[in-house]
XYZ file of C-alpha atoms in Angstrom:
169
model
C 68.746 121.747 96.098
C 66.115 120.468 93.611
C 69.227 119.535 91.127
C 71.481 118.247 93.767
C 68.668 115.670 94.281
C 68.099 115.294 90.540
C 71.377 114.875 89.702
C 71.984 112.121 92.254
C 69.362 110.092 91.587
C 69.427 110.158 87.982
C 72.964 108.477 88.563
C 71.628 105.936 90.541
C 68.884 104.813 87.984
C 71.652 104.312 85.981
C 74.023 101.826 87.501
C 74.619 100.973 90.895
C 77.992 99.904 90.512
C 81.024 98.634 93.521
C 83.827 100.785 94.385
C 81.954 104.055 93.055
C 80.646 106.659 95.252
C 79.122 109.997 94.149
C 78.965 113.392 96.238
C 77.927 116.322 95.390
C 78.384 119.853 97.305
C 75.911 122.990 96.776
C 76.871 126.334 98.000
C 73.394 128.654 97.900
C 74.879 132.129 99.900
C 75.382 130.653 103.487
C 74.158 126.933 102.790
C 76.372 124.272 102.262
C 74.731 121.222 101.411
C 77.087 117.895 101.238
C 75.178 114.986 100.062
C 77.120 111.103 99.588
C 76.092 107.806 98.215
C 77.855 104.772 98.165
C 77.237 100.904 97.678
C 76.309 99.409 101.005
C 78.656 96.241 99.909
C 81.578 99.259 100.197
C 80.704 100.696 103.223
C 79.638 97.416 105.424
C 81.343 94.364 102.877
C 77.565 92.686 102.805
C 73.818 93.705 101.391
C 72.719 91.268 103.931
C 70.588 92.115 106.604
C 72.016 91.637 109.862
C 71.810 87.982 111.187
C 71.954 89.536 114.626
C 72.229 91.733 117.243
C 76.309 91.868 117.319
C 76.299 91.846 113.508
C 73.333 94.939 114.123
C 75.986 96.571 116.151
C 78.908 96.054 113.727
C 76.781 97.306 111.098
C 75.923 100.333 113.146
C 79.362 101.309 114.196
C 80.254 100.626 109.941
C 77.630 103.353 108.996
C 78.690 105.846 111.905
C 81.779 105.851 110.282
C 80.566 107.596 107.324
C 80.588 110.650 109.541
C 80.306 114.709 108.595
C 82.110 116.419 106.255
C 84.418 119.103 106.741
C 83.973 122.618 105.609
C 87.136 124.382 105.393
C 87.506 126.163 108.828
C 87.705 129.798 107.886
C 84.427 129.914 106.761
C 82.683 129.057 110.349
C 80.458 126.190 108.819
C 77.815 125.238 111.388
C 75.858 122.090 111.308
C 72.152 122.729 110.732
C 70.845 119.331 109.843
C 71.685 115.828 108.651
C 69.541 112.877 107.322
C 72.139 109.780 107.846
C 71.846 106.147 106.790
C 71.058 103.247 109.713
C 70.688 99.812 110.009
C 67.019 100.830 110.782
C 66.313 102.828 107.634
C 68.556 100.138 105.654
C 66.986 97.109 106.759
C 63.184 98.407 107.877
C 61.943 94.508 107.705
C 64.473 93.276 110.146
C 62.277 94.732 112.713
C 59.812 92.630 111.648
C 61.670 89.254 111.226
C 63.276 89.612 114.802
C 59.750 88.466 115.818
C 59.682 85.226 114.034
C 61.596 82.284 112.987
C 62.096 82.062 109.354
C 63.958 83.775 107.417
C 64.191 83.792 103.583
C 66.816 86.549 103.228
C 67.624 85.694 99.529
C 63.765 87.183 98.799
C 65.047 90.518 100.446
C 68.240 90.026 98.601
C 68.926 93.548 96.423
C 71.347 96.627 95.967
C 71.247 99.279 98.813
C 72.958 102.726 99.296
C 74.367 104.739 102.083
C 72.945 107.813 101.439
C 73.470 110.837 103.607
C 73.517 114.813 103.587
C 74.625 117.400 105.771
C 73.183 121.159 105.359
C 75.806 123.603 107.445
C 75.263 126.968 107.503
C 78.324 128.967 106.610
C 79.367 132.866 108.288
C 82.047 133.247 105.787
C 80.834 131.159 102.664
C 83.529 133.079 100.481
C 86.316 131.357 102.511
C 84.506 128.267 101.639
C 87.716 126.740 99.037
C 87.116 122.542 100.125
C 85.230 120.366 101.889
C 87.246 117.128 103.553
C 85.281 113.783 103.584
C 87.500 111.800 106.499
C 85.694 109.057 106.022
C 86.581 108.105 102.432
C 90.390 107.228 103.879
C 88.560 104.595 106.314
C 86.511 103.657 102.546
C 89.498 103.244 100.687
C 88.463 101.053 97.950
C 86.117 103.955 97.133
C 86.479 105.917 93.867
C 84.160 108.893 94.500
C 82.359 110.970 91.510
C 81.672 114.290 92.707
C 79.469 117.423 91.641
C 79.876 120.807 92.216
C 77.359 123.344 92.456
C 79.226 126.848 93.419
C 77.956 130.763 93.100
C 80.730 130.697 90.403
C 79.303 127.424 87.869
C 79.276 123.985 87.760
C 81.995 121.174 88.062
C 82.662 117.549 88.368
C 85.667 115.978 89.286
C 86.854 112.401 90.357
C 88.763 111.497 93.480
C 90.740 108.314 93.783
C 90.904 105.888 96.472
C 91.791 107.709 99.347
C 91.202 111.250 98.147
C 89.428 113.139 101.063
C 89.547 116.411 100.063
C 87.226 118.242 97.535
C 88.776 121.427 96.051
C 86.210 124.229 95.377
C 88.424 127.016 94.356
C-alpha cells in the first residue's frame, strides 16, 4: 500500500483543485484497499469551520455520506478497517475555540480534504471485476480520477459526474 499512499499524495502536492476527486483501489491477494479524496468545498459546499453546533451536525451528517464502497458481491468482501474523515479530525481547533469568544476564522482559512480508506478482506478476490462508490451520485459535481492497482498491472481511468462504478476487469 506504500504506492497507493505515494501516489495519492503526490497528487495532492500538486493541485488541490474543485470538482476533482481521486480514488484509487489496490487488490494484494485477499485485500482490497479503497482509498478517496475530495475537496471539502465538494463534499460540505464550505472550508469553514463550523459556526456551530447545528452547522457541526450538518457537517457531520455531509461527511457520513461519503460512506463505504462496494466490492462486487461475488467476491464476499468483508470490512476489516476504515480511517474516515470528521468534523473532529477536519477542524481539530474548533475544540478549542468552543471555549472562548473570538474567533478569527479567516487565520484558519485554507484547503482541506475528505480523505478516507476502507481495507476489506475478500474470499473470492478473483470475482473481484468493480467496486461501486454510492456516494459519488449524492457528489455529483464530482469528476473522480482513479488508480488501479490489480494482480494483473496498473490503470487509471476517469469517471464523470455521477459515475459510481469502477470497472476492474
Amino acid at each position: 500500500c506504500l504506492l497507493l499512499s505515494f501516489s495519492l499524495s503526490a497528487t495532492a502536492a500538486e493541485v488541490h483543485q474543485h470538482g476533482l476527486a481521486e480514488a484509487a483501489v489496490v487488490v494484494e491477494g485477499e485485500q482490497v484497499t479503497i482509498r478517496f479524496r475530495a475537496p471539502l468545498m465538494d463534499i460540505l459546499g464550505t472550508e469553514q469551520p463550523p459556526a456551530d453546533a447545528p452547522a457541526r451536525a450538518r457537517y457531520g451528517k455531509r461527511l457520513a455520506q461519503v460512506a463505504a464502497p462496494q466490492p462486487s458481491p461475488a467476491a464476499q468482501c468483508e470490512p476489516v478497517s476504515a480511517s474516515i474523515s470528521s468534523v473532529d479530525t477536519l477542524f481539530p481547533e474548533q475544540q478549542a475555540h468552543d471555549s472562548h469568544d473570538h474567533h478569527d476564522h479567516d487565520a484558519h482559512s485554507h484547503h482541506q480534504d475528505v480523505e478516507n480508506e476502507w481495507l476489506f478482506s475478500c474470499a473470492f478476490p478473483e470475482k473481484l471485476n468493480a467496486v461501486e462508490l454510492p456516494f459519488l451520485g449524492i457528489f455529483s459535481s464530482l469528476t473522480t480520477e482513479v488508480v488501479l492497482l490489480l494482480p494483473a498491472g496498473q490503470n487509471a481511468l476517469r469517471l464523470a459526474p455521477d459515475e459510481t462504478r469502477i470497472p476492474l476487469e
